[in-house]
Coordinates of C-alpha atoms in Angstrom, one line a residue:
Chain C
M1 CA 0.1 0.2 0.1
S2 CA 3.0 2.4 0.5
E3 CA 2.6 3.4 -3.3
V4 CA -0.4 4.7 -2.4
T5 CA 0.6 7.9 -0.6
Q6 CA 3.5 8.2 -2.9
L7 CA 1.5 8.0 -6.2
I8 CA -0.5 10.9 -4.8
H9 CA 2.4 12.8 -3.7
H10 CA 4.0 12.4 -7.1
Y11 CA 0.7 14.5 -8.4
L12 CA 0.6 17.1 -5.9
R13 CA 2.3 20.5 -6.2
H14 CA 4.9 20.6 -3.7
N15 CA 5.1 24.4 -4.1
K16 CA 1.7 25.2 -3.0
K17 CA 1.3 25.2 1.2
F18 CA 0.7 21.9 2.5
P19 CA -1.3 20.7 4.5
H20 CA -4.1 22.0 2.3
M21 CA -6.4 24.4 3.6
L22 CA -9.4 22.4 4.3
C23 CA -10.9 21.7 7.4
A24 CA -9.8 18.8 9.5
G25 CA -12.4 16.3 8.7
C26 CA -13.3 17.5 5.6
G27 CA -14.2 14.9 2.9
H28 CA -12.3 16.7 0.1
G29 CA -8.9 15.5 0.9
I30 CA -10.4 12.1 0.4
L31 CA -12.1 12.6 -3.2
L32 CA -8.6 14.7 -4.3
G33 CA -6.9 11.3 -3.4
S34 CA -9.3 9.6 -5.1
L35 CA -9.0 11.5 -8.2
I36 CA -5.5 11.3 -8.2
R37 CA -5.6 7.3 -8.1
S38 CA -8.2 7.3 -10.5
V39 CA -6.5 9.3 -13.0
H40 CA -3.2 7.3 -12.2
N41 CA -5.2 3.8 -12.9
A42 CA -6.7 5.3 -16.2
G43 CA -3.2 5.2 -17.3
L44 CA -3.5 8.6 -18.0
S45 CA -0.8 11.4 -18.3
K46 CA -0.3 14.5 -16.6
D47 CA -0.8 16.2 -19.6
E48 CA -3.8 14.5 -21.1
V49 CA -6.0 15.8 -18.2
V50 CA -7.6 18.9 -17.2
V51 CA -9.1 19.6 -13.8
I52 CA -11.5 22.5 -13.8
S53 CA -12.9 24.2 -10.4
G54 CA -15.6 26.6 -9.5
I55 CA -15.3 28.5 -6.5
G56 CA -15.5 27.5 -2.9
C57 CA -13.9 25.0 -0.8
S58 CA -13.4 22.6 -3.9
G59 CA -12.6 25.2 -5.6
R60 CA -9.2 24.8 -4.4
L61 CA -8.4 21.4 -5.0
A62 CA -7.5 22.1 -8.5
V63 CA -4.8 24.5 -7.4
Y64 CA -3.4 21.4 -5.5
V65 CA -3.1 18.7 -8.6
D66 CA -0.4 19.2 -10.9
F67 CA -3.0 18.6 -14.0
N68 CA -4.0 21.1 -16.3
T69 CA -6.1 23.1 -14.1
I70 CA -8.0 26.2 -14.3
H71 CA -9.7 27.8 -11.2
T72 CA -12.8 29.4 -12.9
T73 CA -15.5 32.1 -11.9
H74 CA -18.3 30.7 -9.8
G75 CA -20.6 28.6 -10.6
R76 CA -19.3 28.3 -14.6
A77 CA -16.7 25.7 -14.4
L78 CA -18.9 23.8 -16.9
T79 CA -18.8 26.6 -19.4
F80 CA -15.1 26.3 -19.4
A81 CA -15.5 22.2 -19.4
T82 CA -17.2 22.5 -22.6
G83 CA -15.0 24.9 -24.3
I84 CA -12.0 23.0 -23.5
K85 CA -13.2 19.3 -24.9
M86 CA -15.0 21.0 -27.9
A87 CA -11.2 22.8 -28.9
N88 CA -9.4 19.8 -28.1
P89 CA -11.7 16.4 -27.4
E90 CA -8.8 14.2 -26.9
L91 CA -7.9 15.9 -23.5
V92 CA -10.0 14.4 -20.4
V93 CA -11.7 17.0 -18.7
I94 CA -12.8 16.8 -14.6
V95 CA -14.7 19.2 -13.2
L96 CA -15.0 19.6 -9.4
M97 CA -18.3 21.7 -8.2
G98 CA -19.5 22.0 -4.5
D99 CA -23.2 21.8 -4.5
G100 CA -24.0 25.6 -4.5
D101 CA -21.6 26.4 -7.0
A102 CA -23.5 23.6 -9.6
L103 CA -26.5 23.6 -8.5
S104 CA -27.5 27.4 -7.5
I105 CA -25.3 29.6 -9.0
G106 CA -24.4 27.2 -12.2
G107 CA -27.9 25.3 -12.1
N108 CA -28.5 25.7 -16.0
H109 CA -24.9 25.2 -17.1
L110 CA -25.2 21.8 -15.3
I111 CA -28.6 20.8 -16.9
H112 CA -27.7 22.1 -20.1
A113 CA -24.4 20.1 -20.1
A114 CA -26.2 16.8 -19.0
R115 CA -28.8 17.6 -21.9
R116 CA -25.8 18.4 -24.4
N117 CA -24.0 15.7 -23.7
I118 CA -20.8 17.3 -23.9
G119 CA -18.0 14.7 -22.7
V120 CA -17.2 16.0 -19.1
N121 CA -16.7 14.0 -16.3
A122 CA -18.8 16.6 -13.5
I123 CA -17.8 15.6 -9.7
I124 CA -19.9 17.4 -7.1
L125 CA -18.6 17.6 -4.0
N126 CA -21.8 17.7 -1.9
N127 CA -21.5 19.4 2.0
E128 CA -24.9 20.6 2.2
I129 CA -24.2 24.2 2.7
Y130 CA -22.1 27.1 1.5
G131 CA -19.0 26.3 3.6
M132 CA -16.4 28.5 2.9
T133 CA -18.3 32.1 2.7
G134 CA -19.6 31.4 6.9
G135 CA -22.4 28.5 6.5
Q136 CA -25.5 29.7 4.7
C137 CA -27.8 27.2 3.8
S138 CA -27.9 26.0 0.5
S139 CA -29.7 24.4 -2.4
T140 CA -29.1 21.0 -1.2
T141 CA -29.3 21.7 2.8
P142 CA -32.0 19.1 3.9
Q143 CA -35.2 20.3 4.9
D144 CA -35.3 21.3 9.0
C145 CA -31.8 21.2 9.3
F146 CA -30.1 24.3 10.8
S147 CA -27.4 26.4 9.2
M148 CA -26.3 30.3 9.6
T149 CA -29.2 31.6 7.8
T150 CA -32.0 29.1 9.0
P151 CA -31.8 29.2 12.4
F152 CA -35.4 27.7 12.9
G153 CA -34.4 25.0 10.3
Q154 CA -34.6 25.1 6.5
L155 CA -38.2 25.3 5.2
E156 CA -37.7 24.1 1.5
K157 CA -36.9 21.2 0.2
S158 CA -33.4 20.4 -0.9
F159 CA -32.1 19.2 -4.6
D160 CA -31.4 15.4 -5.3
I161 CA -28.7 15.6 -7.8
V162 CA -28.7 12.0 -9.0
D163 CA -32.7 12.5 -9.6
M164 CA -31.7 16.0 -11.4
A165 CA -29.1 14.3 -13.6
L166 CA -31.2 11.6 -14.8
A167 CA -33.8 13.9 -15.5
S168 CA -31.4 16.1 -17.7
G169 CA -29.9 13.3 -19.7
A170 CA -26.4 12.6 -18.5
N171 CA -25.1 9.2 -19.4
F172 CA -23.6 8.1 -16.2
V173 CA -24.9 9.1 -13.0
A174 CA -23.3 8.1 -9.4
R175 CA -23.1 8.8 -5.5
T176 CA -20.3 8.0 -3.8
T177 CA -19.4 9.4 -0.2
A178 CA -16.4 10.4 1.9
F179 CA -16.4 7.2 3.8
H180 CA -16.5 4.8 0.5
A181 CA -13.4 5.6 -0.7
Q182 CA -12.9 2.2 -2.8
L183 CA -16.7 3.0 -4.5
T184 CA -15.5 6.3 -4.9
D185 CA -12.2 5.2 -6.8
E186 CA -14.3 2.7 -8.9
V187 CA -16.8 5.2 -10.0
I188 CA -14.7 7.8 -11.2
G189 CA -12.8 5.3 -12.7
Q190 CA -15.7 4.2 -14.4
A191 CA -16.7 7.6 -15.3
L192 CA -13.2 8.4 -17.0
A193 CA -13.8 5.3 -19.3
N194 CA -17.4 6.2 -20.5
P195 CA -18.4 8.8 -23.0
G196 CA -20.8 11.8 -22.9
F197 CA -21.8 13.6 -19.9
N198 CA -20.9 11.8 -16.5
L199 CA -21.9 12.9 -13.1
I200 CA -20.7 11.9 -9.8
E201 CA -21.9 13.4 -6.7
F202 CA -19.7 13.1 -3.6
F203 CA -21.0 13.6 -0.5
S204 CA -18.8 15.0 1.9
P205 CA -19.5 16.1 5.8
C206 CA -18.5 19.7 6.7
H207 CA -18.2 19.5 10.3
T208 CA -17.5 23.3 10.5
Q209 CA -20.3 24.8 9.1
Y210 CA -22.7 22.2 9.3
G211 CA -22.1 19.7 11.7
R212 CA -22.2 21.9 14.8
K213 CA -25.2 23.2 14.2
N214 CA -26.9 20.1 13.7
K215 CA -26.2 18.4 16.6
Y216 CA -22.9 16.0 15.1
K217 CA -20.4 16.2 18.1
N218 CA -17.4 15.6 16.0
A219 CA -16.6 15.2 12.1
I220 CA -16.1 11.3 13.1
A221 CA -20.1 11.2 14.1
M222 CA -20.9 12.6 10.4
Y223 CA -18.6 9.9 9.0
Q224 CA -20.5 7.3 11.1
D225 CA -24.1 8.7 9.9
L226 CA -22.6 8.7 6.6
K227 CA -21.6 4.4 7.3
S228 CA -25.0 4.0 9.0
K229 CA -27.5 5.7 6.5
T230 CA -26.1 4.6 3.2
M231 CA -26.9 1.4 1.1
D232 CA -26.2 -0.2 -2.4
V233 CA -28.6 1.2 -5.0
D234 CA -29.7 -2.5 -5.8
K235 CA -30.5 -3.2 -2.6
Y236 CA -32.2 0.2 -2.3
K237 CA -34.3 -0.5 -5.0
A238 CA -35.4 -4.0 -3.8
L239 CA -36.4 -2.5 -0.4
E240 CA -40.2 -1.5 0.0
E241 CA -41.3 2.1 0.0
S242 CA -42.0 2.2 3.7
K243 CA -38.4 1.7 4.8
R244 CA -36.7 3.9 2.3
E245 CA -36.9 6.9 4.2
G246 CA -33.6 8.2 5.9
V247 CA -31.5 5.5 3.7
M248 CA -29.5 7.0 1.1
P249 CA -28.6 4.8 -1.9
I250 CA -25.1 4.9 -3.6
G251 CA -23.5 3.1 -6.2
V252 CA -23.9 3.9 -9.9
F253 CA -27.6 4.7 -11.1
L254 CA -27.6 5.1 -14.5
K255 CA -24.7 3.9 -17.3
R256 CA -24.8 4.4 -21.2
D257 CA -22.7 5.0 -24.2
D258 CA -24.4 6.9 -26.2
P259 CA -22.4 9.1 -28.5
A260 CA -20.8 12.4 -27.0
L261 CA -21.4 16.0 -28.4
E262 CA -18.0 16.3 -29.5
T263 CA -17.8 12.9 -31.2
R264 CA -21.1 14.0 -32.9
Y265 CA -19.9 17.4 -34.1
A266 CA -16.6 15.7 -35.3
G267 CA -18.8 13.2 -37.5
V268 CA -21.1 16.6 -39.0
R269 CA -17.6 18.3 -39.7
A270 CA -16.3 15.2 -41.3
K271 CA -19.6 15.1 -43.7
L272 CA -19.3 18.4 -44.8
Q273 CA -15.5 18.4 -45.3
E274 CA -16.5 15.0 -47.6
A275 CA -19.2 17.2 -49.5
K276 CA -17.0 20.4 -50.1
Q277 CA -14.2 17.9 -51.6
K278 CA -16.9 16.1 -53.4
K279 CA -18.0 19.6 -54.7
A280 CA -14.2 20.6 -55.5
E281 CA -13.9 17.4 -57.6
A282 CA -17.1 18.3 -59.6
A283 CA -15.9 22.1 -60.5
K284 CA -12.4 20.5 -61.6
A285 CA -14.2 17.7 -63.9
A286 CA -16.7 20.5 -65.1
Q287 CA -13.7 22.3 -66.0
A288 CA -12.1 19.6 -67.6
K289 CA -14.8 19.0 -70.0
P290 CA -14.8 20.9 -73.3
A291 CA -15.5 24.7 -73.1
K292 CA -18.6 24.8 -75.4
A293 CA -21.3 24.3 -73.3
K294 CA -20.1 27.4 -71.2
E295 CA -20.2 29.5 -73.8
P296 CA -23.4 30.9 -74.1
K297 CA -23.6 31.7 -70.2
P298 CA -21.2 34.9 -70.7
D299 CA -23.7 36.3 -73.6
K300 CA -26.8 35.9 -71.1
G301 CA -24.6 37.7 -68.3
A302 CA -23.3 40.5 -71.0
K303 CA -27.3 40.6 -71.8
G304 CA -28.3 41.2 -68.2
K305 CA -26.0 43.8 -67.9
E306 CA -26.7 45.7 -71.0
T307 CA -30.5 45.9 -69.9
K308 CA -29.5 47.0 -66.7
Q309 CA -27.4 49.8 -68.1
D310 CA -30.4 50.7 -70.4
K311 CA -32.3 51.1 -67.3
G312 CA -30.1 53.2 -65.5
D313 CA -30.3 55.6 -68.9
K314 CA -33.8 55.2 -68.6
A315 CA -34.0 57.0 -65.0
Chain H
M1 CA -6.4 -14.3 5.9
A2 CA -6.7 -11.5 8.4
A3 CA -4.3 -13.3 10.8
T4 CA -1.4 -14.0 8.5
K5 CA -1.1 -10.2 7.5
K6 CA -0.2 -9.1 11.3
G7 CA 2.8 -7.6 11.8
L8 CA 3.9 -7.2 8.0
T9 CA 3.3 -3.7 7.8
T10 CA 4.7 -0.6 9.1
V11 CA 2.4 2.5 9.7
A12 CA 3.8 6.3 9.8
I13 CA 2.4 9.4 10.0
Y14 CA 3.8 12.5 8.9
P15 CA 3.1 14.9 11.5
D16 CA 3.2 18.3 10.1
W17 CA 0.5 17.1 7.7
C18 CA -1.7 15.6 9.8
K19 CA -5.1 18.1 11.3
G20 CA -6.4 15.8 14.2
C21 CA -9.8 15.3 12.7
G22 CA -9.3 11.2 14.4
L23 CA -10.5 9.7 11.4
C24 CA -7.8 7.3 11.5
A25 CA -8.8 6.7 15.3
A26 CA -12.2 6.2 14.8
F27 CA -12.3 3.6 12.3
C28 CA -9.3 1.5 12.2
P29 CA -10.3 -1.6 12.7
K30 CA -7.8 -2.9 14.8
K31 CA -7.1 0.6 16.9
V32 CA -3.5 1.2 15.5
F33 CA -4.4 4.6 15.9
E34 CA -4.4 6.9 19.2
M35 CA -4.9 10.6 19.3
D36 CA -2.6 12.2 21.3
P37 CA -4.2 14.9 23.5
V38 CA -1.6 17.3 23.9
A39 CA -0.3 17.4 20.2
G40 CA -3.7 16.9 18.8
K41 CA -2.8 14.6 16.4
A42 CA -2.8 11.1 15.4
R43 CA -0.3 8.7 16.5
V44 CA 0.6 4.8 16.3
V45 CA 0.2 2.7 19.1
N46 CA -0.4 -0.7 18.4
E47 CA 1.8 -0.9 14.7
E48 CA 2.0 -5.2 15.4
E49 CA -1.9 -5.0 15.3
C50 CA -1.9 -3.6 11.5
V51 CA -3.9 -5.8 8.6
N52 CA -3.0 -3.7 6.5
C53 CA -6.1 -3.5 5.3
G54 CA -5.6 0.5 3.8
F55 CA -8.5 2.3 5.3
C56 CA -6.6 4.7 7.0
E57 CA -4.0 5.2 4.1
L58 CA -7.4 5.9 1.4
H59 CA -9.3 7.8 3.9
C60 CA -6.6 10.4 5.2
P61 CA -7.8 13.9 3.9
D62 CA -4.7 15.1 4.7
F63 CA -2.4 12.6 2.9
A64 CA -0.5 12.1 6.1
I65 CA -0.6 7.9 6.3
V66 CA 1.6 5.9 4.9
L67 CA 1.5 1.9 4.9
S68 CA 4.7 0.4 3.8
P69 CA 5.5 -3.3 3.7
K70 CA 7.9 -4.0 6.7
N71 CA 11.5 -5.3 5.7
T72 CA 12.4 -8.5 7.1
D73 CA 15.7 -9.8 7.7
T74 CA 16.2 -10.6 4.1
D75 CA 14.9 -8.1 2.7
S76 CA 17.1 -5.8 4.4
S77 CA 20.4 -7.7 3.7
N78 CA 18.9 -7.8 -0.3
N79 CA 17.7 -3.8 -0.4
P80 CA 21.4 -2.0 0.3
T81 CA 23.5 -4.5 -2.4
A82 CA 20.5 -3.7 -4.6
K83 CA 20.9 0.0 -4.3
A84 CA 24.7 -0.8 -4.4
K85 CA 24.8 -2.4 -7.8
P86 CA 23.6 0.8 -10.0

């Protein structure tokens, strides 16, 4: 197992300040390790991978890894990713977003990236709160849970990211948690190999902002909670509906290999180029023919010009 | 299986990178780690009990734990010669 940590150190930028800025017990670091292992296992070089992140705690992750990285504006990580993938489809694009980043500020980008089926691997690090800005409630804060801005409990319903991705038409949808690092490795590996839009929801406990206000004694209590309430998707589907409350299904929800947008685009380009070539060949063939057929044409043009000139004179 | 693997692994913690979240101490199946109340960081107390399950290494958010195979006598005698050759 010693290779695991050595490998992670190989992919980290050691000129950055370590240990990283994430709080003690934050699950984001676990995802970072998982991401590095999955990229290594997929046999990708550092130059082939682009990691794009938005703003928030998750935004810092791109800074620490030695791939091609962009730290973009709030909520727009997917738009940058779309541009990069369309410009150079050979790159493997991974987008790291927080829940506020992906669902609130960039909610439309997420839906439409899934609809377009652009070949991007989006990982949403869901900590159920705006952690970096002081613990405001986000669109994924569960109902009746407390945050800095909902001292009497959240009144609104929360987003189910997986359901939304399934409805928007993503190619690959999965959910993992910070407690299930091996599953996360496996799922990211599958996503990297799958074409089209792949979405992974990663539950990452935030004790500093969320746990303290919701009666979790420490970060470990949050991990124990994740351990006890999660269940494999297949088992979850077999459960009776009455027993499903409070259970969080994890694993791969959907996997299909519809062609991605960039491959369809490449197909259209190839078709158009072929048509252009055929046209050029046809024009060449027409030029090579004896010029008799073309002779009357200039006469017609000359006549037309004459008539126009006549009209001009009349005016 | 587990019994045969005991005592074959070295567990090391980088104290500079450890933030003392306590995940390793809480979830280690063999209670290899203990939280140091003074330093606020994890330390290795039962290295001999480690079965090399790899949980701590995979789940340490700060990449502060390294598991490596323990060098037995034959290994340690082999290693210097291997290094000396090139």
